[in-house]
Amino acid sequence: MHLSGRRDGTLFLSSIVRNALVGLAAAGVVSCSSPSPQATAVTAKVSEPVTAGSPKRLRILTEAQYLNTIAYVFGPDIRPVATFPPAQRTDGLIALGTSRGGVTTQQLELYQKAALTVSQMALDPQHRAFLMPCKPASDAAADRACAAAFLKEKGRLLNRRPLTESELNAFVDEAAKSADGLKDFYAGLSIALEAMLVSPNVLFVTETSEADPGAPGRQRLDSYSLATRLSLFLWNAVPDDGLLKAAESGELHTEKGLARQVDRMLASVRLETGMRAFFDDMFGFDDFNALSKDATVYPKFTGQAMADAREETIRTVIDHLVTQKKDYRDLYTTRATFISPALAVIYGLTTPPSWTRYEFPAGSPRAGILTHISFLAVHSHPGRSSATLRGKALRELLLCQPVPRPPANVDFSAVENPKPGMRTARDRVTFHLENPVCAGCHKITDPMGLALENFDGSGRYRETERGSPIDASGSLDGRAFTNVAGLGQALHDHPALTSCLVKRAYSYGTGGPTEPSDRPLLSYLDTRFADDSYRLAGLLRAIALSHSFSQVSAPAADAARAN
Amino acid sequence: MKHILVVSTAALIAGLAGTAAAEDGALKDRTIGFVLTHKSFALWQSPDGKTECPDGVNVGPREQFKALYPNGGKFAETQLARDGEIMFPDTTPEPKLFFHEPVSKVGIGLNLDGKVDDNDFVSEDGKETGIDNQMYRVVGCTDNYRGPEGQARHFIQDYMRKFNYNRWLIEVTDVDDLTNDPDVTVSLYRGLDALTQDAAGNFTSGGTQRIDAKWGKEFMYKTKGKIEGGVLTTAPVDITFPVSQSRGYPYNAVKDWRVRLSLTSDGADGLMAGYLDLERWHHNLWQLWSSHHRSYGGEPVPSQYRSLRRNADAYPDSVTGENTHISAAWAVKFAQAFILHPDPKVAEKSDDGVTSAGKSRAAQD
């Protein structure tokens, strides 16, 4: 009986998915409709420049966004095993890859498995007691009114807008048919919920626009699309009831109303979840998922140390930027961090058996998140450090300066089988700078990476390599330093450090890469960021309240972007 | 030795610079801690075992029972009687049974009494004489204790990994130099935390151990020591130390306990020795090691008890004049560990003082 009902449900949701996917494919990944841009006024010290706005996008929810959403809608104990495939990193962020590519049948199967788990758990006897807004007339038969009440409430949150009458009726019909067939109200409702969870309207974020009455000729995101864009940006989850109410009432499309909602979101505990996702993405920490170290070379770099290294840096970032609201640049010089027992073994520190706030003493080589085990270990080889990988990561992740890939026929023998006299990494990479073919790229990576050579491939401090003292001097874009503390300070003072965060945050928020035409806006945001002493909340607020965030670009502007 | 010198140089550089090298150094604030990772009776074994045990190893309770009662008999007169002898052993002769003791003069251990007696052992290289380790005679021909795979050895190591109640710490303070320091202080504690393991599952240095300040007060001791050529030796002190697999007394008691340990910044390796309270040790043994363990390890407890009493060599009872303690030595290994002391102010205020104090101390570090 159960199987027949499940089969019905599966067919139902499959047809929804198929129909919707056809429709989405026809719409294309990015669609736009808007007249020419228009100047806008802001009340800040500097005015937001005229921009083309940002394109409407079609994105698929990431695994984290899906899980956050499920937790917020049904409760944190409803957590399916959801191993959704990651998107392709685009312009420095995985989040930007969610608007590219398609969905395979295997991927759809993963969504369906997760949906099955969620729908069954949410309506099991334990959870239905508080998740159901009503009690059916009979547990063994359909009850359309009660099913509709549940599906309407949860459907609004999952779809990020109220369900249309026809949509709701379709789900209620399925719940009723399955309940009667299975002689079980909750089993029938579960099938309808499962169908909803795999519907494209839930899994995909489809931004839609409307005419902007405040800017004749312009298009803006409609209120529900704006609510979802804000929520994914700041919370890495779908909107809550309050944000949807603001969208429903039109509050979001008023200047004060939008500011009120953004401030509420910035004050919410969900901001930490959102910023964890953003910085994990910006720092390329998905590399941890494929990280491995040679246990004979780095025996203390355990699996727990690997997981904790990622957490250490994210904890530090959240504490510094979100909790204490400090200057973003100071992340690269701060001695404050958090350590766990597994990390303490590598750091050589005493620690109780839990996460502990810790401050490296003055004069310690550990200063700034560049000297965290995370950055040092991820950007190293399995058995040795890498000045080049570290320098490259610093350029690309923190300064938004892409480093070209090495030529296909590069000769690695000098570093992999060094001559006996080449005792330190500096000895081994020197030939890069002597070889014109290599020097072009290596001169922009190695001088900074070598400043981190006092840390081996597992992030452990060392003063010598193969018995030779390590020279950790270097330079960053003309600023010379003698050790890693100097590198941290040079990075702290580098103008690209803050502009890179601005660029990443804006593109993360709007869901796509920035373009040359965005430069005036980014420059404006840079100024706002500086005026606010480089505090993250101020930057997020400036982006969220900018007209470019909510206004959508015209097809012509998109064509220009494409060119 | 070379490694020790390198460490010493690094520590010196750290001291001068006051910065970098101090971070990863094991010696901090003139203190270095260690946590026990291996302990077994120090037994000298020849390659084939024939030198020290020419008549072979001992048999277990099943073989002894068969020798005593080849034709069986009434339950009360056989099995129950034998159980009684296990639980209440005496020193009367056992004409039908045998017990093998090592006959070798070579042994491992320390000279506890400063004398060279006839029954003392000599080190394999002949350089050390007067080694007091009569416990070797008691357990040296018993598979349970012989390496590399004796049952007792296995379970001691297994429980070292699985449980924390047998965690044992040595902290050396007032250390100016890990290679040579004529005056250091050695403190003993029970620890609270699991042993730190590396990526391959081996015990490794660098972990943190909290002191069990609440239930481990009976394991806190302090003595003096010195370091010569990287080897730590300590002045005798009466101690108890926690042991695994004990359902009776969760510890052993040793008089005149001392160590001889080679120190590095990663760990310590060597011997500890002293006079073991034989009744307490035996009580733990028969309470814990059920017949199948004694059988697999060939350990005939009543016969072994007679050996214990026969070889006991210290602390005679004031009334009977019989020795109550037996000289013993253990091969031990320690991994370097940072020892976290509870903050007495916090500990006084809260039952959870250890954890709170630990956090407080870590913040200060």
Coordinates of C-alpha atoms in Angstrom, one line a residue, chain A:
Chain A
M1 CA 0.0 0.0 0.0
H2 CA 2.8 2.3 0.9
L3 CA 4.7 1.6 -2.3
S4 CA 1.7 2.3 -4.5
G5 CA 1.2 5.6 -2.8
R6 CA 4.8 6.4 -3.1
R7 CA 4.7 5.6 -6.8
D8 CA 1.8 7.9 -7.3
G9 CA 3.7 10.6 -5.5
T10 CA 6.8 10.1 -7.5
L11 CA 5.0 10.3 -10.8
F12 CA 3.3 13.5 -9.6
L13 CA 6.5 15.2 -8.6
S14 CA 8.3 14.0 -11.7
S15 CA 5.8 15.6 -13.9
I16 CA 6.1 18.8 -12.0
V17 CA 9.9 18.8 -12.2
R18 CA 9.8 17.9 -15.9
N19 CA 7.4 20.6 -16.8
A20 CA 9.2 23.2 -14.8
L21 CA 12.6 22.3 -16.1
V22 CA 11.3 22.6 -19.7
G23 CA 10.0 26.0 -18.8
L24 CA 13.2 27.1 -17.2
A25 CA 15.3 25.9 -20.1
A26 CA 13.2 27.9 -22.4
A27 CA 13.6 30.9 -20.2
G28 CA 17.4 30.6 -20.2
V29 CA 19.7 31.1 -17.3
V30 CA 19.5 34.9 -17.3
S31 CA 16.6 36.9 -18.6
C32 CA 16.2 40.6 -18.4
S33 CA 13.8 43.3 -19.4
S34 CA 14.4 46.8 -18.5
P35 CA 14.9 50.2 -20.1
S36 CA 17.9 52.3 -19.9
P37 CA 19.5 53.1 -16.5
Q38 CA 18.7 56.2 -14.6
A39 CA 20.5 58.2 -12.0
T40 CA 19.4 57.6 -8.4
A41 CA 19.9 59.6 -5.3
V42 CA 21.2 58.4 -2.0
T43 CA 21.5 60.1 1.3
A44 CA 25.1 59.0 1.9
K45 CA 28.1 61.3 1.9
V46 CA 28.8 60.1 -1.7
S47 CA 26.1 59.4 -4.2
E48 CA 25.5 56.0 -5.6
P49 CA 26.5 56.2 -9.3
V50 CA 24.2 55.5 -12.1
T51 CA 24.4 51.8 -13.0
A52 CA 22.7 49.4 -15.2
G53 CA 21.6 47.4 -12.2
S54 CA 22.2 43.7 -11.8
P55 CA 20.9 40.9 -14.0
K56 CA 18.0 38.8 -13.0
R57 CA 19.2 35.3 -12.4
L58 CA 18.1 31.8 -12.2
R59 CA 20.0 30.0 -9.4
I60 CA 19.8 26.6 -7.8
L61 CA 19.9 26.4 -4.1
T62 CA 23.2 25.1 -2.7
E63 CA 23.3 22.2 -0.3
A64 CA 23.9 24.6 2.6
Q65 CA 21.0 26.9 1.5
Y66 CA 18.7 23.9 1.2
L67 CA 19.7 22.5 4.6
N68 CA 19.4 25.9 6.3
T69 CA 16.0 26.3 4.8
I70 CA 14.8 22.9 5.9
A71 CA 16.1 23.6 9.4
Y72 CA 14.4 27.0 9.6
V73 CA 11.1 25.8 8.2
F74 CA 10.8 22.4 10.0
G75 CA 13.2 22.6 12.8
P76 CA 17.0 21.9 13.2
D77 CA 16.5 18.2 14.0
I78 CA 15.2 17.5 10.6
R79 CA 18.4 17.3 8.7
P80 CA 18.6 14.9 5.7
V81 CA 21.8 13.5 4.4
A82 CA 22.1 15.9 1.5
T83 CA 25.2 15.6 -0.5
F84 CA 24.3 17.8 -3.4
P85 CA 27.0 18.4 -6.1
P86 CA 28.8 21.7 -5.7
A87 CA 28.6 24.4 -8.3
Q88 CA 31.6 25.4 -10.3
R89 CA 33.7 28.2 -8.8
T90 CA 33.1 31.2 -11.0
D91 CA 35.0 34.5 -10.7
G92 CA 36.3 33.5 -7.3
L93 CA 33.0 32.2 -5.7
I94 CA 31.2 28.9 -5.9
A95 CA 28.0 30.8 -5.2
L96 CA 28.3 32.4 -8.6
G97 CA 28.4 29.0 -10.3
T98 CA 24.9 28.2 -9.1
S99 CA 23.5 30.2 -12.0
R100 CA 25.4 28.0 -14.5
G101 CA 24.9 24.5 -15.6
G102 CA 22.0 22.1 -15.4
V103 CA 20.6 19.3 -13.3
T104 CA 21.3 15.7 -14.1
T105 CA 18.9 12.8 -13.3
Q106 CA 21.4 11.6 -10.7
Q107 CA 21.3 15.0 -9.1
L108 CA 17.5 15.0 -9.1
E109 CA 17.7 11.6 -7.4
L110 CA 19.6 13.2 -4.5
Y111 CA 17.1 16.0 -4.2
Q112 CA 14.3 13.4 -4.1
K113 CA 16.0 11.3 -1.4
A114 CA 16.4 14.4 0.7
A115 CA 12.8 15.4 0.1
L116 CA 11.6 11.9 1.1
T117 CA 13.5 12.1 4.4
V118 CA 12.3 15.6 5.2
S119 CA 8.7 14.8 4.3
Q120 CA 8.6 11.6 6.3
M121 CA 10.3 13.1 9.4
A122 CA 8.3 16.3 9.3
L123 CA 5.0 14.4 9.5
D124 CA 6.1 11.6 11.8
P125 CA 4.1 11.5 15.1
Q126 CA 6.9 13.3 17.0
H127 CA 7.1 16.3 14.7
R128 CA 3.5 16.6 13.4
A129 CA 2.4 17.5 16.9
F130 CA 3.9 21.0 16.5
L131 CA 4.4 21.4 12.8
M132 CA 0.7 20.7 11.9
P133 CA -1.5 23.8 12.2
C134 CA -4.6 21.6 12.4
K135 CA -5.8 18.1 13.2
P136 CA -7.4 16.0 10.5
A137 CA -10.9 14.8 11.0
S138 CA -9.6 11.3 10.6
D139 CA -6.0 10.0 10.6
A140 CA -7.1 7.4 8.1
A141 CA -8.6 9.5 5.4
A142 CA -8.1 12.7 3.4
D143 CA -8.9 16.0 4.9
R144 CA -8.5 18.7 2.2
A145 CA -8.9 21.6 4.5
C146 CA -6.3 20.5 7.0
A147 CA -3.9 19.4 4.2
A148 CA -4.4 22.8 2.6
A149 CA -3.6 24.6 5.8
F150 CA -0.3 22.8 6.2
L151 CA 0.7 23.0 2.6
K152 CA -0.2 26.7 2.3
E153 CA 1.9 27.6 5.4
K154 CA 4.9 25.5 4.6
G155 CA 4.6 26.1 0.8
R156 CA 4.8 29.9 1.4
L157 CA 8.1 29.5 3.2
L158 CA 9.6 26.9 0.8
N159 CA 8.5 28.7 -2.3
R160 CA 9.5 32.1 -0.9
R161 CA 6.1 33.4 -1.9
P162 CA 2.5 32.4 -1.4
L163 CA 1.4 29.5 -3.6
T164 CA -1.1 30.4 -6.3
E165 CA -4.5 28.8 -5.9
S166 CA -3.9 26.3 -8.7
E167 CA -0.5 25.4 -7.3
L168 CA -2.0 24.8 -3.8
N169 CA -4.9 22.8 -5.3
A170 CA -2.5 20.6 -7.2
F171 CA -0.7 19.7 -4.0
V172 CA -3.9 19.3 -2.0
D173 CA -5.3 17.0 -4.7
E174 CA -2.2 14.9 -4.5
A175 CA -2.4 14.7 -0.7
A176 CA -6.1 13.8 -0.8
K177 CA -5.6 11.1 -3.5
S178 CA -2.7 9.5 -1.7
A179 CA -4.4 9.7 1.7
D180 CA -7.4 7.9 0.5
G181 CA -5.4 5.4 -1.4
L182 CA -3.1 4.7 1.6
K183 CA -5.9 5.2 4.2
D184 CA -3.5 7.5 6.0
F185 CA -3.8 11.3 6.1
Y186 CA -0.2 11.9 7.1
A187 CA 1.2 9.5 4.5
G188 CA -0.8 11.3 1.8
L189 CA 0.3 14.7 3.1
S190 CA 3.9 13.5 3.2
I191 CA 3.8 12.6 -0.5
A192 CA 2.5 16.0 -1.4
L193 CA 5.2 17.7 0.7
E194 CA 7.9 15.5 -0.9
A195 CA 6.6 16.7 -4.3
M196 CA 6.8 20.3 -3.2
L197 CA 10.3 19.9 -2.0
V198 CA 11.6 18.7 -5.3
S199 CA 9.6 21.2 -7.4
P200 CA 11.7 23.6 -9.3
N201 CA 10.0 26.5 -7.6
V202 CA 11.6 25.3 -4.4
L203 CA 15.0 24.1 -5.7
F204 CA 15.5 27.0 -8.1
V205 CA 15.5 30.7 -7.3
T206 CA 14.0 32.4 -10.3
E207 CA 14.2 36.1 -10.1
T208 CA 11.4 38.1 -11.7
S209 CA 11.1 41.8 -12.2
E210 CA 8.5 44.5 -12.5
A211 CA 8.4 48.1 -13.5
D212 CA 10.0 50.4 -11.0
P213 CA 7.5 53.2 -10.2
G214 CA 10.2 55.3 -8.6
A215 CA 12.4 55.2 -11.7
P216 CA 10.3 55.3 -14.8
G217 CA 11.5 53.1 -17.5
R218 CA 13.5 50.9 -15.1
Q219 CA 12.8 47.4 -13.9
R220 CA 13.3 46.3 -10.4
L221 CA 13.1 42.9 -8.7
D222 CA 9.6 42.2 -7.6
S223 CA 9.3 42.1 -3.8
Y224 CA 9.5 38.3 -3.4
S225 CA 12.6 38.1 -5.6
L226 CA 14.2 41.0 -3.7
A227 CA 13.4 39.2 -0.4
T228 CA 15.0 36.0 -1.5
R229 CA 18.0 37.8 -2.9
L230 CA 18.5 39.6 0.4
S231 CA 18.0 36.4 2.4
L232 CA 20.4 34.3 0.4
F233 CA 22.9 37.2 0.6
L234 CA 22.8 37.7 4.3
W235 CA 21.5 34.4 5.7
N236 CA 22.3 31.8 3.1
A237 CA 18.7 30.7 3.5
V238 CA 15.3 31.6 2.2
P239 CA 13.3 34.4 3.7
D240 CA 11.6 34.1 7.1
D241 CA 8.0 35.0 7.8
G242 CA 8.9 38.6 8.6
L243 CA 10.7 39.2 5.4
L244 CA 7.9 37.6 3.3
K245 CA 5.4 39.7 5.1
A246 CA 7.4 42.8 4.2
A247 CA 7.4 41.6 0.6
E248 CA 3.7 41.0 0.7
S249 CA 2.9 44.4 2.2
G250 CA 5.1 46.3 -0.1
E251 CA 7.3 47.4 2.8
L252 CA 10.4 46.1 1.0
H253 CA 9.9 48.5 -1.9
T254 CA 10.0 51.5 0.4
E255 CA 13.3 53.1 1.4
K256 CA 12.5 53.0 5.1
G257 CA 10.9 49.6 4.9
L258 CA 13.9 48.0 3.1
A259 CA 16.3 49.6 5.6
R260 CA 14.2 48.3 8.5
Q261 CA 14.3 44.8 7.1
V262 CA 18.0 44.9 6.2
D263 CA 18.8 46.1 9.7
R264 CA 16.7 43.4 11.2
M265 CA 18.5 40.8 9.1
L266 CA 21.9 42.2 10.1
A267 CA 20.9 41.9 13.7
S268 CA 19.6 38.4 13.4
V269 CA 21.6 35.3 14.6
R270 CA 21.1 34.0 11.1
L271 CA 23.7 36.5 9.9
E272 CA 26.4 34.4 11.3
T273 CA 25.3 31.4 9.3
G274 CA 25.2 33.6 6.2
M275 CA 28.6 35.1 6.7
R276 CA 30.1 31.7 7.5
A277 CA 28.9 30.6 4.1
F278 CA 30.2 33.7 2.4
F279 CA 33.7 33.6 3.8
D280 CA 34.0 29.9 3.5
D281 CA 33.3 30.4 -0.2
M282 CA 35.5 33.5 -0.6
F283 CA 38.5 31.8 1.1
G284 CA 38.1 28.8 -1.1
F285 CA 37.7 26.5 1.9
D286 CA 35.9 23.9 -0.3
D287 CA 39.5 22.9 -1.0
F288 CA 39.4 21.2 2.5
N289 CA 37.0 18.7 1.0
A290 CA 39.8 17.3 -1.1
L291 CA 42.8 18.1 1.1
S292 CA 45.1 15.3 2.1
K293 CA 48.5 15.3 3.8
D294 CA 51.2 12.7 3.8
A295 CA 50.9 11.2 7.3
T296 CA 54.6 10.3 7.4
V297 CA 55.6 13.8 6.7
Y298 CA 52.9 15.6 8.8
P299 CA 51.8 13.0 11.3
K300 CA 50.1 15.5 13.5
F301 CA 47.9 16.8 10.7
T302 CA 45.0 14.6 11.5
G303 CA 41.5 14.6 10.0
Q304 CA 40.3 16.4 13.1
A305 CA 43.0 19.0 12.7
M306 CA 41.9 19.5 9.1
A307 CA 38.2 20.1 10.1
D308 CA 39.2 22.3 13.0
A309 CA 41.6 24.4 10.9
R310 CA 38.7 25.4 8.7
E311 CA 36.5 26.1 11.7
E312 CA 39.2 28.2 13.4
T313 CA 39.5 30.7 10.7
I314 CA 35.7 31.0 10.2
R315 CA 35.2 31.4 13.9
T316 CA 37.8 34.1 14.0
V317 CA 36.2 35.9 11.0
I318 CA 32.8 35.8 12.6
D319 CA 34.0 36.9 16.0
H320 CA 36.0 39.7 14.5
L321 CA 33.6 41.0 11.9
V322 CA 30.1 40.0 13.0
T323 CA 30.4 39.8 16.8
Q324 CA 32.9 42.5 17.6
K325 CA 32.3 44.5 14.4
K326 CA 36.0 45.3 13.9
D327 CA 37.9 46.5 10.9
Y328 CA 38.1 43.9 8.1
R329 CA 41.8 44.7 7.5
D330 CA 42.7 43.8 11.0
L331 CA 41.9 40.2 10.3
Y332 CA 45.3 40.0 8.6
T333 CA 47.2 41.3 11.7
T334 CA 45.1 40.2 14.6
R335 CA 46.6 37.7 17.1
A336 CA 43.1 36.8 18.5
T337 CA 41.9 33.4 17.4
F338 CA 40.3 30.2 18.6
I339 CA 42.0 26.9 19.1
S340 CA 40.9 23.3 19.6
P341 CA 42.9 20.4 21.0
A342 CA 43.7 19.0 17.6
L343 CA 45.0 22.4 16.4
A344 CA 46.9 23.0 19.7
V345 CA 49.0 19.9 18.9
I346 CA 50.2 21.6 15.7
Y347 CA 50.5 25.1 17.3
G348 CA 52.3 23.6 20.2
L349 CA 49.9 25.1 22.7
T350 CA 48.1 24.1 25.9
T351 CA 44.4 23.9 25.6
P352 CA 41.4 22.5 27.4
P353 CA 39.3 19.9 25.6
S354 CA 37.1 22.3 23.8
W355 CA 37.2 25.3 21.5
T356 CA 39.0 28.1 23.4
R357 CA 39.5 31.8 22.7
Y358 CA 43.3 32.4 22.4
E359 CA 45.5 35.3 21.7
F360 CA 49.0 34.7 20.3
P361 CA 51.5 36.7 22.3
A362 CA 53.2 39.8 21.0
G363 CA 56.2 38.8 19.0
S364 CA 54.7 35.5 18.0
P365 CA 55.0 34.7 14.3
R366 CA 51.3 34.0 14.3
A367 CA 49.4 37.1 13.4
G368 CA 46.5 37.3 11.1
I369 CA 44.5 34.6 9.4
L370 CA 47.3 34.1 6.9
T371 CA 49.2 32.4 9.6
H372 CA 46.3 30.1 10.6
I373 CA 46.8 26.4 9.9
S374 CA 43.9 26.6 7.4
F375 CA 45.5 28.9 4.9
L376 CA 49.0 27.5 5.3
A377 CA 47.9 23.8 4.9
V378 CA 45.4 24.2 2.2
H379 CA 47.8 26.1 0.0
S380 CA 50.6 23.6 0.3
H381 CA 51.4 20.3 -1.3
P382 CA 50.7 17.0 0.6
G383 CA 54.3 16.7 1.7
R384 CA 55.8 20.1 1.5
S385 CA 54.9 23.8 1.7
S386 CA 54.5 25.9 -1.4
A387 CA 55.4 29.6 -1.7
T388 CA 53.9 29.7 -5.1
L389 CA 50.5 28.2 -4.1
R390 CA 50.3 30.4 -1.0
G391 CA 51.2 33.5 -3.0
K392 CA 48.8 32.6 -5.7
A393 CA 46.0 32.1 -3.2
L394 CA 46.8 35.4 -1.5
R395 CA 46.6 37.2 -4.9
E396 CA 43.5 35.5 -6.1
L397 CA 41.4 35.0 -3.0
L398 CA 42.2 38.1 -1.0
L399 CA 43.2 40.7 -3.6
C400 CA 41.0 39.5 -6.5
Q401 CA 44.0 39.4 -8.8
P402 CA 43.9 36.3 -11.0
V403 CA 47.2 34.5 -11.6
P404 CA 47.6 32.8 -15.0
R405 CA 47.8 29.0 -15.0
P406 CA 51.3 27.5 -15.6
P407 CA 52.1 26.4 -19.1
A408 CA 51.3 22.8 -19.9
N409 CA 55.0 21.8 -20.4
V410 CA 56.3 23.3 -17.2
D411 CA 59.3 21.5 -15.7
F412 CA 58.7 20.7 -12.0
S413 CA 62.0 18.8 -11.5
A414 CA 63.7 21.7 -9.7
V415 CA 61.2 21.7 -6.9
E416 CA 60.3 18.0 -6.8
N417 CA 63.8 16.7 -7.2
P418 CA 65.9 19.6 -6.0
K419 CA 69.7 19.6 -6.3
P420 CA 71.5 18.9 -3.0
G421 CA 72.4 22.6 -2.6
M422 CA 68.8 23.7 -2.8
R423 CA 67.9 23.3 0.9
T424 CA 65.1 25.8 1.3
A425 CA 62.1 26.7 -0.7
R426 CA 63.7 30.0 -1.5
D427 CA 66.6 28.1 -3.1
R428 CA 64.2 26.0 -5.1
V429 CA 62.0 28.7 -6.5
T430 CA 64.8 31.1 -7.3
F431 CA 65.1 29.5 -10.7
H432 CA 61.5 30.6 -11.4
L433 CA 62.7 34.2 -11.4
E434 CA 65.7 33.5 -13.5
N435 CA 63.7 31.8 -16.2
P436 CA 61.8 34.4 -18.2
V437 CA 59.1 31.8 -19.1
C438 CA 58.3 31.3 -15.4
A439 CA 59.2 34.7 -14.0
G440 CA 56.2 36.5 -15.4
C441 CA 53.8 34.8 -13.0
H442 CA 56.1 33.7 -10.2
K443 CA 57.3 37.2 -9.5
I444 CA 53.8 38.1 -8.5
T445 CA 53.3 35.0 -6.3
D446 CA 56.6 33.9 -4.8
P447 CA 57.8 37.0 -3.0
M448 CA 54.8 36.9 -0.8
G449 CA 54.6 33.2 -0.5
L450 CA 58.2 33.0 0.7
A451 CA 57.3 35.2 3.7
L452 CA 55.2 32.2 4.9
E453 CA 58.0 29.7 4.7
N454 CA 58.4 29.7 8.4
F455 CA 55.4 27.4 8.4
D456 CA 55.6 24.0 6.9
G457 CA 53.0 22.3 4.8
S458 CA 50.9 21.5 7.8
G459 CA 51.1 25.0 9.2
R460 CA 53.6 24.1 11.9
Y461 CA 56.2 26.7 12.8
R462 CA 59.8 26.1 11.8
E463 CA 62.9 28.2 11.7
T464 CA 65.0 26.0 9.4
E465 CA 64.5 23.8 6.4
R466 CA 66.9 20.9 6.0
G467 CA 69.2 22.6 8.5
S468 CA 69.3 25.9 6.7
P469 CA 67.8 29.0 8.3
I470 CA 64.7 30.2 6.5
D471 CA 64.7 33.7 5.1
A472 CA 61.1 34.9 5.3
S473 CA 61.7 38.3 3.7
G474 CA 59.7 39.4 0.7
S475 CA 57.7 42.1 -0.9
L476 CA 54.1 42.8 -1.9
D477 CA 53.7 45.2 -4.8
G478 CA 56.7 47.3 -3.9
R479 CA 56.4 47.1 -0.1
A480 CA 59.3 45.1 1.3
F481 CA 59.2 43.2 4.6
T482 CA 61.4 40.9 6.6
N483 CA 59.0 38.4 8.0
V484 CA 55.4 37.2 8.0
A485 CA 54.3 40.0 10.3
G486 CA 55.4 42.4 7.7
L487 CA 53.5 40.5 5.0
G488 CA 50.4 40.8 7.2
Q489 CA 50.8 44.5 7.6
A490 CA 51.5 45.0 3.9
L491 CA 48.3 43.1 3.1
H492 CA 46.4 45.1 5.8
D493 CA 47.4 48.3 4.0
H494 CA 47.0 47.1 0.5
P495 CA 44.1 48.9 -1.2
A496 CA 43.1 45.8 -3.1
L497 CA 42.4 43.9 0.1
T498 CA 39.2 45.9 0.9
S499 CA 38.2 46.4 -2.7
C500 CA 38.4 42.7 -3.2
L501 CA 36.0 42.0 -0.4
V502 CA 33.6 44.7 -1.8
K503 CA 33.7 43.0 -5.2
R504 CA 33.2 39.5 -3.7
A505 CA 30.4 40.6 -1.5
Y506 CA 28.5 42.5 -4.2
S507 CA 28.8 39.6 -6.7
Y508 CA 27.8 37.1 -4.0
G509 CA 24.8 39.2 -3.1
T510 CA 23.6 39.7 -6.7
G511 CA 24.4 36.2 -7.7
G512 CA 26.8 36.8 -10.6
P513 CA 30.3 38.0 -11.6
T514 CA 30.9 41.7 -11.6
E515 CA 31.6 43.4 -14.9
P516 CA 33.7 46.4 -16.0
S517 CA 30.6 48.4 -16.1
D518 CA 30.2 47.8 -12.3
R519 CA 33.4 49.6 -11.5
P520 CA 31.8 53.0 -10.6
L521 CA 29.4 51.2 -8.3
L522 CA 32.3 49.2 -6.7
S523 CA 34.3 52.3 -6.3
Y524 CA 31.3 53.9 -4.5
L525 CA 31.0 50.9 -2.3
D526 CA 34.7 51.0 -1.6
T527 CA 34.3 54.6 -0.3
R528 CA 31.3 53.6 1.8
F529 CA 33.3 50.7 3.3
A530 CA 36.2 53.0 4.1
D531 CA 33.9 55.7 5.6
D532 CA 32.5 53.0 7.9
S533 CA 36.0 52.0 9.1
Y534 CA 35.9 48.8 7.0
R535 CA 33.2 47.2 9.1
L536 CA 31.4 44.3 7.5
A537 CA 27.9 45.2 8.6
G538 CA 28.2 48.6 7.0
L539 CA 29.3 47.1 3.7
L540 CA 26.6 44.5 3.7
R541 CA 24.0 47.3 4.4
A542 CA 25.4 49.5 1.7
I543 CA 25.1 46.7 -0.9
A544 CA 21.7 45.5 0.2
L545 CA 20.3 49.1 0.1
S546 CA 21.9 50.0 -3.1
H547 CA 19.7 50.6 -6.1
S548 CA 22.0 48.3 -8.1
F549 CA 21.1 45.5 -5.8
S550 CA 17.4 45.7 -6.4
Q551 CA 17.2 47.1 -9.9
V552 CA 17.7 44.8 -12.8
S553 CA 19.7 45.5 -15.9
A554 CA 18.1 45.8 -19.3
P555 CA 18.7 43.3 -22.1
A556 CA 20.9 45.8 -23.8
A557 CA 23.0 46.2 -20.8
D558 CA 23.3 42.4 -20.4
A559 CA 24.3 42.1 -24.0
A560 CA 27.0 44.7 -23.4
R561 CA 28.1 42.6 -20.4
A562 CA 28.3 39.5 -22.5
N563 CA 30.5 41.3 -25.0

